[in-house]
Amino acid sequence: MTMTPVNLSSTVADDEPPVSLWRDAWHRLLRNKLAVAGLAVVILLAFVAVFGPWLTPYDFLTQDLAARNQAPSLAHLFGTDDLGRDVFSRVVYGTRTAFVVAIVVTTIAVVIGVTLGAMAGYFGGLFDRIVMWFTDMTMSVPNLLLVVVINASLKTPLTAWMEARYQATLNPFYRETIWVDFLLVFGSMALISWPPYARLVRAQVLSIRGRPYVTAARALGLTNRLILIRYIVPNAIGPLIVSVSAGLGTAMVLESAFSFLGVGVNPPTPSWGNMISDGLRVWQHYPHLLAAPAAVLGLATVAFSFLGDGLNDALNPRGSK
Amino acid sequence: MTAPADNKPLLDVRGLTIEIETRRGPAIIVDGINLTVGKGETVGVVGESGCGKSLTMLSLVRLLPNKIKVKGGTAEFAGRDLLKMSKSELRQVRGGKIGFVFQDPMTSLNPVMRIGDQLCEPLIYHRNMSKADARKRAIELLRLVGIPGPEQRITAYPHELSGGMRQRVMIAMGLACDPELLIADEPTTALDVTIQAQIVDLVKDLRKKLNMSVVWITHDLALIAGLVDRVAVLYAGTVVEDAPVGELFARPTHPYTRGLLASIPKLSDEQASRLSSIGGTPPEPGRRPKGCPFAPRCALAESVCHESVPVLESVAGTSGHRVACFVAQRQMKEAA
Ligand SMILES: Nc1ncnc2c1ncn2[C@@H]1O[C@H](COP(=O)(O)OP(=O)(O)OP(=O)(O)O)[C@@H](O)[C@H]1O
Ligand code: SF4
Ligand SMILES: [Mg+2]
């Protein structure tokens, strides 16, 4: 039973230089063709959302009654609508609306969902039961019904209040009823969007909470807060990124559904949703009015979902092939 | 080699009982374990898979999984009962006074954190070190556990290190705050045989350097024979034999211990050094026999063994050798 002498400087196997997790992840992402395609589309759309208004050949409001309902041509790439407005310019403006809605809504939903889900999963007990009760409640009410009710009950009083403020202050800010629109659309969309994030994060935390490295961290005497922030949430983030990325696309679809029901962003601000809902009424005669915004919306949704999947694979350092 | 009798042990576990909630009601997993570890002493805890080794150690710092609870007993550490401490006191003990090294180095490190950051965390938390000081100390610790190029390795992620290297990092984490007691839970099970010996030697060396007590949990008696001062043999959640290591190898008294030793004929024969050569399997929690827990597998079992539970008694003519077996105890009395 002799032991080999202590050799404290012995080297074992691997000598590859340390690589950063993020650089590693980036390389893995670039190797995934679908993810790269998704990323390219997302970047293009984001660019359009930011700089679009300077790129469009026409203003989104300019009506040209002499050129109504034109089919796509070189002058009007996506044709014109029933008021003679350039559809391409409107789609470009709609991109900005779509991104603003998607980013704001998803951010609010993720912040609420991650906080509640992580705490519910980690602490369990009564807090967990209350949070889960709220998510179940929210998820069991049909989404669109909830939104219609919120809108119907809040829109009129809010608009009236804004008008009263304008009369009192003459501040032009209160003239913009678009803020009421945004508040209601964002608020109600966030309200129905957070529960899936909370559930996902809770499930992740429940499985991660029992992992050996969490027990090891607790055995080091670290506080719950530190363990949640540094050990649990970062490890739960992979699936969350997938779901956030897909969620951005979903939020864009949701905004369209709202517009279709007349509770979305109001005209004249162009949104893909209200363009689609307008297009749906006349698609037999002018299919381009439906096809253009619908195709862009579809493209955006698919791009976000591919990107999300790619990010998930890339961010998992052990899953690399 | 055991701690002098007049000296209070560093860790004194008495009658520790652990239960698990099952669908069929509570079931005992650990049944009245007694275990002492003296200052500077190294104790091996040996027993087959599922006999409650890990849960016993986790219960000391109150890290049992959800449905598993301590039902009785005390665990005094430096004179204070760990099982009754306040949460904040306990957090000072965890990592600060009792360090842990876990079984599986592949899963016991946070995969998304650089090992340097994982090492610094307890230093910043327990020792109020600045980030720069913690980093220096982390490099020192990595060097101490024999990791080459610690200045570079500190920025590595766990998946960039081999299993043996990761286990060294785990040991460094366990040692970060100079604990008085290091609990190593099968730290070599997941490693190659040659690396196993390196890790054993490392702990042997560090124990002397740092003057700490060690509890080393293992399946493998042969591996730790040269490391530990004393061995406690666990079976189905009870200590069935407890003796200085030389004494245990020279005079194994419990039928289970004899089975364990008989199953390591040659060190080279790796398969045989596993405990599987004793026929049958240990009782599942909730299906413990009424009498001696080993009775269903014991070649020497008599009717009394199925009726009542033997308790640890000193083996005549020895110091610190105790065994819980009716037949062995009777044979000693007859011989006396
Ligand atoms: N989280 C858990 N949930 C349910 N049962 C558990 C859990 N952890 C352990 N057990 C049960 O408790 C008993 C003792 O487990 P423990 O992990 O202490 O054994 P061990 O001696 O460390 O075994 P090993 O050598 O395999 O690590 C086992 O029968 C096991 O099935
Ligand atoms: S008490 Fe009986 S059954 Fe138990 S180990 Fe001794 S002889 Fe075997
Ligand atoms: Mg174990």
PDB file of C-alpha atoms in Angstrom, chain A residues 58-265:
ATOM      1  CA  TYR A  58     -41.977  58.664 -48.902  1.00  0.00           C
ATOM      2  CA  ASP A  59     -43.402  59.877 -45.664  1.00  0.00           C
ATOM      3  CA  PHE A  60     -45.697  57.325 -44.097  1.00  0.00           C
ATOM      4  CA  LEU A  61     -48.549  59.832 -43.954  1.00  0.00           C
ATOM      5  CA  THR A  62     -48.279  61.428 -47.357  1.00  0.00           C
ATOM      6  CA  GLN A  63     -51.373  60.587 -49.322  1.00  0.00           C
ATOM      7  CA  ASP A  64     -51.357  60.545 -53.078  1.00  0.00           C
ATOM      8  CA  LEU A  65     -54.984  60.148 -54.037  1.00  0.00           C
ATOM      9  CA  ALA A  66     -54.021  59.898 -57.663  1.00  0.00           C
ATOM     10  CA  ALA A  67     -52.051  56.745 -56.928  1.00  0.00           C
ATOM     11  CA  ARG A  68     -54.382  54.641 -54.785  1.00  0.00           C
ATOM     12  CA  ASN A  69     -54.206  50.855 -54.438  1.00  0.00           C
ATOM     13  CA  GLN A  70     -51.371  50.514 -56.880  1.00  0.00           C
ATOM     14  CA  ALA A  71     -49.662  47.167 -57.308  1.00  0.00           C
ATOM     15  CA  PRO A  72     -45.936  46.972 -56.485  1.00  0.00           C
ATOM     16  CA  SER A  73     -43.772  48.887 -58.943  1.00  0.00           C
ATOM     17  CA  LEU A  74     -40.367  50.505 -59.010  1.00  0.00           C
ATOM     18  CA  ALA A  75     -41.813  53.743 -57.683  1.00  0.00           C
ATOM     19  CA  HIS A  76     -43.674  51.941 -54.889  1.00  0.00           C
ATOM     20  CA  LEU A  77     -41.862  48.721 -54.055  1.00  0.00           C
ATOM     21  CA  PHE A  78     -44.770  47.275 -52.064  1.00  0.00           C
ATOM     22  CA  GLY A  79     -47.452  49.289 -53.915  1.00  0.00           C
ATOM     23  CA  THR A  80     -49.778  51.850 -52.350  1.00  0.00           C
ATOM     24  CA  ASP A  81     -52.815  51.570 -50.115  1.00  0.00           C
ATOM     25  CA  ASP A  82     -56.377  52.876 -50.382  1.00  0.00           C
ATOM     26  CA  LEU A  83     -55.234  56.401 -49.475  1.00  0.00           C
ATOM     27  CA  GLY A  84     -52.346  56.297 -51.887  1.00  0.00           C
ATOM     28  CA  ARG A  85     -49.714  55.969 -49.158  1.00  0.00           C
ATOM     29  CA  ASP A  86     -46.508  54.115 -49.941  1.00  0.00           C
ATOM     30  CA  VAL A  87     -46.775  50.623 -48.340  1.00  0.00           C
ATOM     31  CA  PHE A  88     -42.997  50.117 -48.222  1.00  0.00           C
ATOM     32  CA  SER A  89     -42.561  53.280 -46.186  1.00  0.00           C
ATOM     33  CA  ARG A  90     -45.337  52.212 -43.883  1.00  0.00           C
ATOM     34  CA  VAL A  91     -43.792  48.774 -43.379  1.00  0.00           C
ATOM     35  CA  VAL A  92     -40.496  50.464 -42.564  1.00  0.00           C
ATOM     36  CA  TYR A  93     -42.169  52.711 -40.000  1.00  0.00           C
ATOM     37  CA  GLY A  94     -44.036  49.688 -38.683  1.00  0.00           C
ATOM     38  CA  THR A  95     -40.708  48.017 -37.985  1.00  0.00           C
ATOM     39  CA  ARG A  96     -39.951  50.711 -35.460  1.00  0.00           C
ATOM     40  CA  THR A  97     -43.334  50.245 -33.811  1.00  0.00           C
ATOM     41  CA  ALA A  98     -42.857  46.484 -33.762  1.00  0.00           C
ATOM     42  CA  PHE A  99     -39.417  46.741 -32.138  1.00  0.00           C
ATOM     43  CA  VAL A 100     -40.486  49.301 -29.573  1.00  0.00           C
ATOM     44  CA  VAL A 101     -43.508  47.227 -28.583  1.00  0.00           C
ATOM     45  CA  ALA A 102     -41.570  43.956 -28.556  1.00  0.00           C
ATOM     46  CA  ILE A 103     -38.602  45.273 -26.585  1.00  0.00           C
ATOM     47  CA  VAL A 104     -40.574  47.214 -24.013  1.00  0.00           C
ATOM     48  CA  VAL A 105     -43.130  44.472 -23.457  1.00  0.00           C
ATOM     49  CA  THR A 106     -40.580  41.682 -23.288  1.00  0.00           C
ATOM     50  CA  THR A 107     -38.338  43.647 -20.935  1.00  0.00           C
ATOM     51  CA  ILE A 108     -41.153  44.291 -18.489  1.00  0.00           C
ATOM     52  CA  ALA A 109     -42.364  40.698 -18.744  1.00  0.00           C
ATOM     53  CA  VAL A 110     -38.864  39.251 -18.275  1.00  0.00           C
ATOM     54  CA  VAL A 111     -38.043  41.429 -15.282  1.00  0.00           C
ATOM     55  CA  ILE A 112     -41.263  40.461 -13.538  1.00  0.00           C
ATOM     56  CA  GLY A 113     -41.085  36.820 -14.628  1.00  0.00           C
ATOM     57  CA  VAL A 114     -37.434  36.221 -13.728  1.00  0.00           C
ATOM     58  CA  THR A 115     -37.665  37.916 -10.340  1.00  0.00           C
ATOM     59  CA  LEU A 116     -40.821  36.135  -9.252  1.00  0.00           C
ATOM     60  CA  GLY A 117     -39.904  32.806 -10.854  1.00  0.00           C
ATOM     61  CA  ALA A 118     -36.382  32.701  -9.413  1.00  0.00           C
ATOM     62  CA  MET A 119     -37.533  33.573  -5.915  1.00  0.00           C
ATOM     63  CA  ALA A 120     -40.457  31.155  -6.066  1.00  0.00           C
ATOM     64  CA  GLY A 121     -38.198  28.319  -7.192  1.00  0.00           C
ATOM     65  CA  TYR A 122     -35.413  29.002  -4.729  1.00  0.00           C
ATOM     66  CA  PHE A 123     -37.387  29.728  -1.584  1.00  0.00           C
ATOM     67  CA  GLY A 124     -40.403  27.508  -2.281  1.00  0.00           C
ATOM     68  CA  GLY A 125     -43.102  27.381   0.366  1.00  0.00           C
ATOM     69  CA  LEU A 126     -45.844  29.964   0.658  1.00  0.00           C
ATOM     70  CA  PHE A 127     -44.189  32.518  -1.627  1.00  0.00           C
ATOM     71  CA  ASP A 128     -43.931  29.893  -4.344  1.00  0.00           C
ATOM     72  CA  ARG A 129     -47.585  28.979  -3.970  1.00  0.00           C
ATOM     73  CA  ILE A 130     -48.730  32.597  -4.193  1.00  0.00           C
ATOM     74  CA  VAL A 131     -46.646  33.303  -7.300  1.00  0.00           C
ATOM     75  CA  MET A 132     -47.816  30.109  -8.966  1.00  0.00           C
ATOM     76  CA  TRP A 133     -51.413  30.987  -8.129  1.00  0.00           C
ATOM     77  CA  PHE A 134     -50.983  34.323  -9.915  1.00  0.00           C
ATOM     78  CA  THR A 135     -49.379  32.757 -12.961  1.00  0.00           C
ATOM     79  CA  ASP A 136     -52.086  30.109 -13.178  1.00  0.00           C
ATOM     80  CA  MET A 137     -54.783  32.724 -12.820  1.00  0.00           C
ATOM     81  CA  THR A 138     -53.305  34.931 -15.519  1.00  0.00           C
ATOM     82  CA  MET A 139     -52.694  32.043 -17.849  1.00  0.00           C
ATOM     83  CA  SER A 140     -56.166  30.593 -17.417  1.00  0.00           C
ATOM     84  CA  VAL A 141     -57.974  33.759 -18.501  1.00  0.00           C
ATOM     85  CA  PRO A 142     -58.036  33.961 -22.319  1.00  0.00           C
ATOM     86  CA  ASN A 143     -55.354  36.517 -23.201  1.00  0.00           C
ATOM     87  CA  LEU A 144     -57.249  38.545 -25.739  1.00  0.00           C
ATOM     88  CA  LEU A 145     -60.320  38.699 -23.547  1.00  0.00           C
ATOM     89  CA  LEU A 146     -58.240  40.119 -20.717  1.00  0.00           C
ATOM     90  CA  VAL A 147     -56.735  42.722 -22.996  1.00  0.00           C
ATOM     91  CA  VAL A 148     -60.045  43.766 -24.481  1.00  0.00           C
ATOM     92  CA  VAL A 149     -61.489  44.182 -20.984  1.00  0.00           C
ATOM     93  CA  ILE A 150     -58.517  46.257 -19.836  1.00  0.00           C
ATOM     94  CA  ASN A 151     -58.701  48.438 -22.884  1.00  0.00           C
ATOM     95  CA  ALA A 152     -62.431  48.910 -22.748  1.00  0.00           C
ATOM     96  CA  SER A 153     -62.381  49.885 -19.106  1.00  0.00           C
ATOM     97  CA  LEU A 154     -59.276  52.086 -19.077  1.00  0.00           C
ATOM     98  CA  LYS A 155     -58.972  53.695 -22.463  1.00  0.00           C
ATOM     99  CA  THR A 156     -61.807  56.205 -22.238  1.00  0.00           C
ATOM    100  CA  PRO A 157     -61.020  57.486 -18.738  1.00  0.00           C
ATOM    101  CA  LEU A 158     -57.298  57.749 -19.535  1.00  0.00           C
ATOM    102  CA  THR A 159     -57.897  59.637 -22.734  1.00  0.00           C
ATOM    103  CA  ALA A 160     -60.320  61.950 -20.961  1.00  0.00           C
ATOM    104  CA  TRP A 161     -57.733  62.555 -18.251  1.00  0.00           C
ATOM    105  CA  MET A 162     -55.078  63.403 -20.835  1.00  0.00           C
ATOM    106  CA  GLU A 163     -57.424  65.864 -22.501  1.00  0.00           C
ATOM    107  CA  ALA A 164     -58.182  67.475 -19.134  1.00  0.00           C
ATOM    108  CA  ARG A 165     -54.478  67.797 -18.418  1.00  0.00           C
ATOM    109  CA  TYR A 166     -53.956  69.447 -21.792  1.00  0.00           C
ATOM    110  CA  GLN A 167     -56.714  71.940 -21.130  1.00  0.00           C
ATOM    111  CA  ALA A 168     -55.178  72.723 -17.753  1.00  0.00           C
ATOM    112  CA  THR A 169     -51.511  72.915 -18.762  1.00  0.00           C
ATOM    113  CA  LEU A 170     -51.527  73.404 -22.522  1.00  0.00           C
ATOM    114  CA  ASN A 171     -48.543  71.040 -22.509  1.00  0.00           C
ATOM    115  CA  PRO A 172     -48.549  69.443 -25.985  1.00  0.00           C
ATOM    116  CA  PHE A 173     -47.348  66.189 -24.409  1.00  0.00           C
ATOM    117  CA  TYR A 174     -50.910  65.533 -23.284  1.00  0.00           C
ATOM    118  CA  ARG A 175     -52.217  65.995 -26.813  1.00  0.00           C
ATOM    119  CA  GLU A 176     -50.453  62.859 -27.953  1.00  0.00           C
ATOM    120  CA  THR A 177     -53.027  60.174 -27.273  1.00  0.00           C
ATOM    121  CA  ILE A 178     -50.417  57.787 -28.622  1.00  0.00           C
ATOM    122  CA  TRP A 179     -49.047  57.622 -25.046  1.00  0.00           C
ATOM    123  CA  VAL A 180     -52.326  56.217 -23.788  1.00  0.00           C
ATOM    124  CA  ASP A 181     -52.179  53.704 -26.587  1.00  0.00           C
ATOM    125  CA  PHE A 182     -48.661  52.697 -25.722  1.00  0.00           C
ATOM    126  CA  LEU A 183     -49.333  52.517 -22.004  1.00  0.00           C
ATOM    127  CA  LEU A 184     -52.355  50.305 -22.490  1.00  0.00           C
ATOM    128  CA  VAL A 185     -50.837  48.144 -25.178  1.00  0.00           C
ATOM    129  CA  PHE A 186     -47.543  47.714 -23.347  1.00  0.00           C
ATOM    130  CA  GLY A 187     -49.178  47.259 -19.968  1.00  0.00           C
ATOM    131  CA  SER A 188     -51.689  44.670 -21.015  1.00  0.00           C
ATOM    132  CA  MET A 189     -49.241  42.805 -23.217  1.00  0.00           C
ATOM    133  CA  ALA A 190     -46.689  42.650 -20.403  1.00  0.00           C
ATOM    134  CA  LEU A 191     -49.405  41.480 -18.061  1.00  0.00           C
ATOM    135  CA  ILE A 192     -50.182  38.466 -20.202  1.00  0.00           C
ATOM    136  CA  SER A 193     -46.560  37.816 -21.179  1.00  0.00           C
ATOM    137  CA  TRP A 194     -44.756  37.443 -17.852  1.00  0.00           C
ATOM    138  CA  PRO A 195     -46.253  34.158 -16.550  1.00  0.00           C
ATOM    139  CA  PRO A 196     -44.500  31.868 -19.054  1.00  0.00           C
ATOM    140  CA  TYR A 197     -41.154  33.445 -18.108  1.00  0.00           C
ATOM    141  CA  ALA A 198     -41.910  32.989 -14.427  1.00  0.00           C
ATOM    142  CA  ARG A 199     -42.795  29.340 -14.966  1.00  0.00           C
ATOM    143  CA  LEU A 200     -39.741  28.658 -17.073  1.00  0.00           C
ATOM    144  CA  VAL A 201     -37.364  30.295 -14.621  1.00  0.00           C
ATOM    145  CA  ARG A 202     -38.997  28.602 -11.657  1.00  0.00           C
ATOM    146  CA  ALA A 203     -38.656  25.185 -13.269  1.00  0.00           C
ATOM    147  CA  GLN A 204     -35.032  25.925 -14.148  1.00  0.00           C
ATOM    148  CA  VAL A 205     -34.270  27.093 -10.633  1.00  0.00           C
ATOM    149  CA  LEU A 206     -35.948  24.034  -9.127  1.00  0.00           C
ATOM    150  CA  SER A 207     -33.695  21.770 -11.135  1.00  0.00           C
ATOM    151  CA  ILE A 208     -30.566  23.867 -10.593  1.00  0.00           C
ATOM    152  CA  ARG A 209     -31.193  24.364  -6.884  1.00  0.00           C
ATOM    153  CA  GLY A 210     -30.332  20.715  -6.221  1.00  0.00           C
ATOM    154  CA  ARG A 211     -27.204  20.628  -8.392  1.00  0.00           C
ATOM    155  CA  PRO A 212     -23.966  19.802  -6.607  1.00  0.00           C
ATOM    156  CA  TYR A 213     -22.398  23.197  -7.323  1.00  0.00           C
ATOM    157  CA  VAL A 214     -25.241  24.932  -5.516  1.00  0.00           C
ATOM    158  CA  THR A 215     -24.824  22.647  -2.510  1.00  0.00           C
ATOM    159  CA  ALA A 216     -21.100  23.356  -2.735  1.00  0.00           C
ATOM    160  CA  ALA A 217     -21.748  27.105  -2.756  1.00  0.00           C
ATOM    161  CA  ARG A 218     -23.999  26.782   0.274  1.00  0.00           C
ATOM    162  CA  ALA A 219     -21.359  24.682   1.996  1.00  0.00           C
ATOM    163  CA  LEU A 220     -19.031  27.655   1.490  1.00  0.00           C
ATOM    164  CA  GLY A 221     -21.420  29.760   3.547  1.00  0.00           C
ATOM    165  CA  LEU A 222     -22.449  32.079   0.716  1.00  0.00           C
ATOM    166  CA  THR A 223     -25.696  34.002   1.166  1.00  0.00           C
ATOM    167  CA  ASN A 224     -28.920  33.110  -0.626  1.00  0.00           C
ATOM    168  CA  ARG A 225     -28.799  36.363  -2.583  1.00  0.00           C
ATOM    169  CA  LEU A 226     -25.299  35.677  -3.869  1.00  0.00           C
ATOM    170  CA  ILE A 227     -26.181  32.089  -4.740  1.00  0.00           C
ATOM    171  CA  LEU A 228     -29.286  33.164  -6.639  1.00  0.00           C
ATOM    172  CA  ILE A 229     -27.511  35.879  -8.581  1.00  0.00           C
ATOM    173  CA  ARG A 230     -24.182  34.203  -9.294  1.00  0.00           C
ATOM    174  CA  TYR A 231     -24.946  30.487  -9.322  1.00  0.00           C
ATOM    175  CA  ILE A 232     -28.577  29.915 -10.174  1.00  0.00           C
ATOM    176  CA  VAL A 233     -29.760  32.649 -12.516  1.00  0.00           C
ATOM    177  CA  PRO A 234     -26.701  32.512 -14.836  1.00  0.00           C
ATOM    178  CA  ASN A 235     -27.203  28.775 -15.215  1.00  0.00           C
ATOM    179  CA  ALA A 236     -30.900  29.223 -15.878  1.00  0.00           C
ATOM    180  CA  ILE A 237     -30.269  31.801 -18.572  1.00  0.00           C
ATOM    181  CA  GLY A 238     -29.842  29.529 -21.619  1.00  0.00           C
ATOM    182  CA  PRO A 239     -33.478  28.456 -21.982  1.00  0.00           C
ATOM    183  CA  LEU A 240     -34.523  31.964 -20.950  1.00  0.00           C
ATOM    184  CA  ILE A 241     -32.594  33.486 -23.844  1.00  0.00           C
ATOM    185  CA  VAL A 242     -34.298  31.128 -26.273  1.00  0.00           C
ATOM    186  CA  SER A 243     -37.644  32.030 -24.855  1.00  0.00           C
ATOM    187  CA  VAL A 244     -36.893  35.777 -24.807  1.00  0.00           C
ATOM    188  CA  SER A 245     -35.721  35.699 -28.383  1.00  0.00           C
ATOM    189  CA  ALA A 246     -38.806  33.798 -29.497  1.00  0.00           C
ATOM    190  CA  GLY A 247     -40.853  36.021 -27.195  1.00  0.00           C
ATOM    191  CA  LEU A 248     -39.748  39.136 -29.087  1.00  0.00           C
ATOM    192  CA  GLY A 249     -41.245  37.598 -32.218  1.00  0.00           C
ATOM    193  CA  THR A 250     -44.352  36.533 -30.333  1.00  0.00           C
ATOM    194  CA  ALA A 251     -44.816  40.037 -28.948  1.00  0.00           C
ATOM    195  CA  MET A 252     -44.809  41.348 -32.516  1.00  0.00           C
ATOM    196  CA  VAL A 253     -47.480  38.816 -33.460  1.00  0.00           C
ATOM    197  CA  LEU A 254     -49.447  39.696 -30.344  1.00  0.00           C
ATOM    198  CA  GLU A 255     -49.338  43.367 -31.241  1.00  0.00           C
ATOM    199  CA  SER A 256     -50.814  42.474 -34.631  1.00  0.00           C
ATOM    200  CA  ALA A 257     -53.564  40.465 -33.003  1.00  0.00           C
ATOM    201  CA  PHE A 258     -54.358  43.447 -30.778  1.00  0.00           C
ATOM    202  CA  SER A 259     -54.490  45.758 -33.760  1.00  0.00           C
ATOM    203  CA  PHE A 260     -56.775  43.341 -35.538  1.00  0.00           C
ATOM    204  CA  LEU A 261     -59.134  43.532 -32.575  1.00  0.00           C
ATOM    205  CA  GLY A 262     -58.876  47.289 -32.586  1.00  0.00           C
ATOM    206  CA  VAL A 263     -57.039  47.485 -29.257  1.00  0.00           C
ATOM    207  CA  GLY A 264     -53.517  47.884 -30.604  1.00  0.00           C
ATOM    208  CA  VAL A 265     -51.456  50.865 -31.626  1.00  0.00           C
TER     209      VAL A 265
END
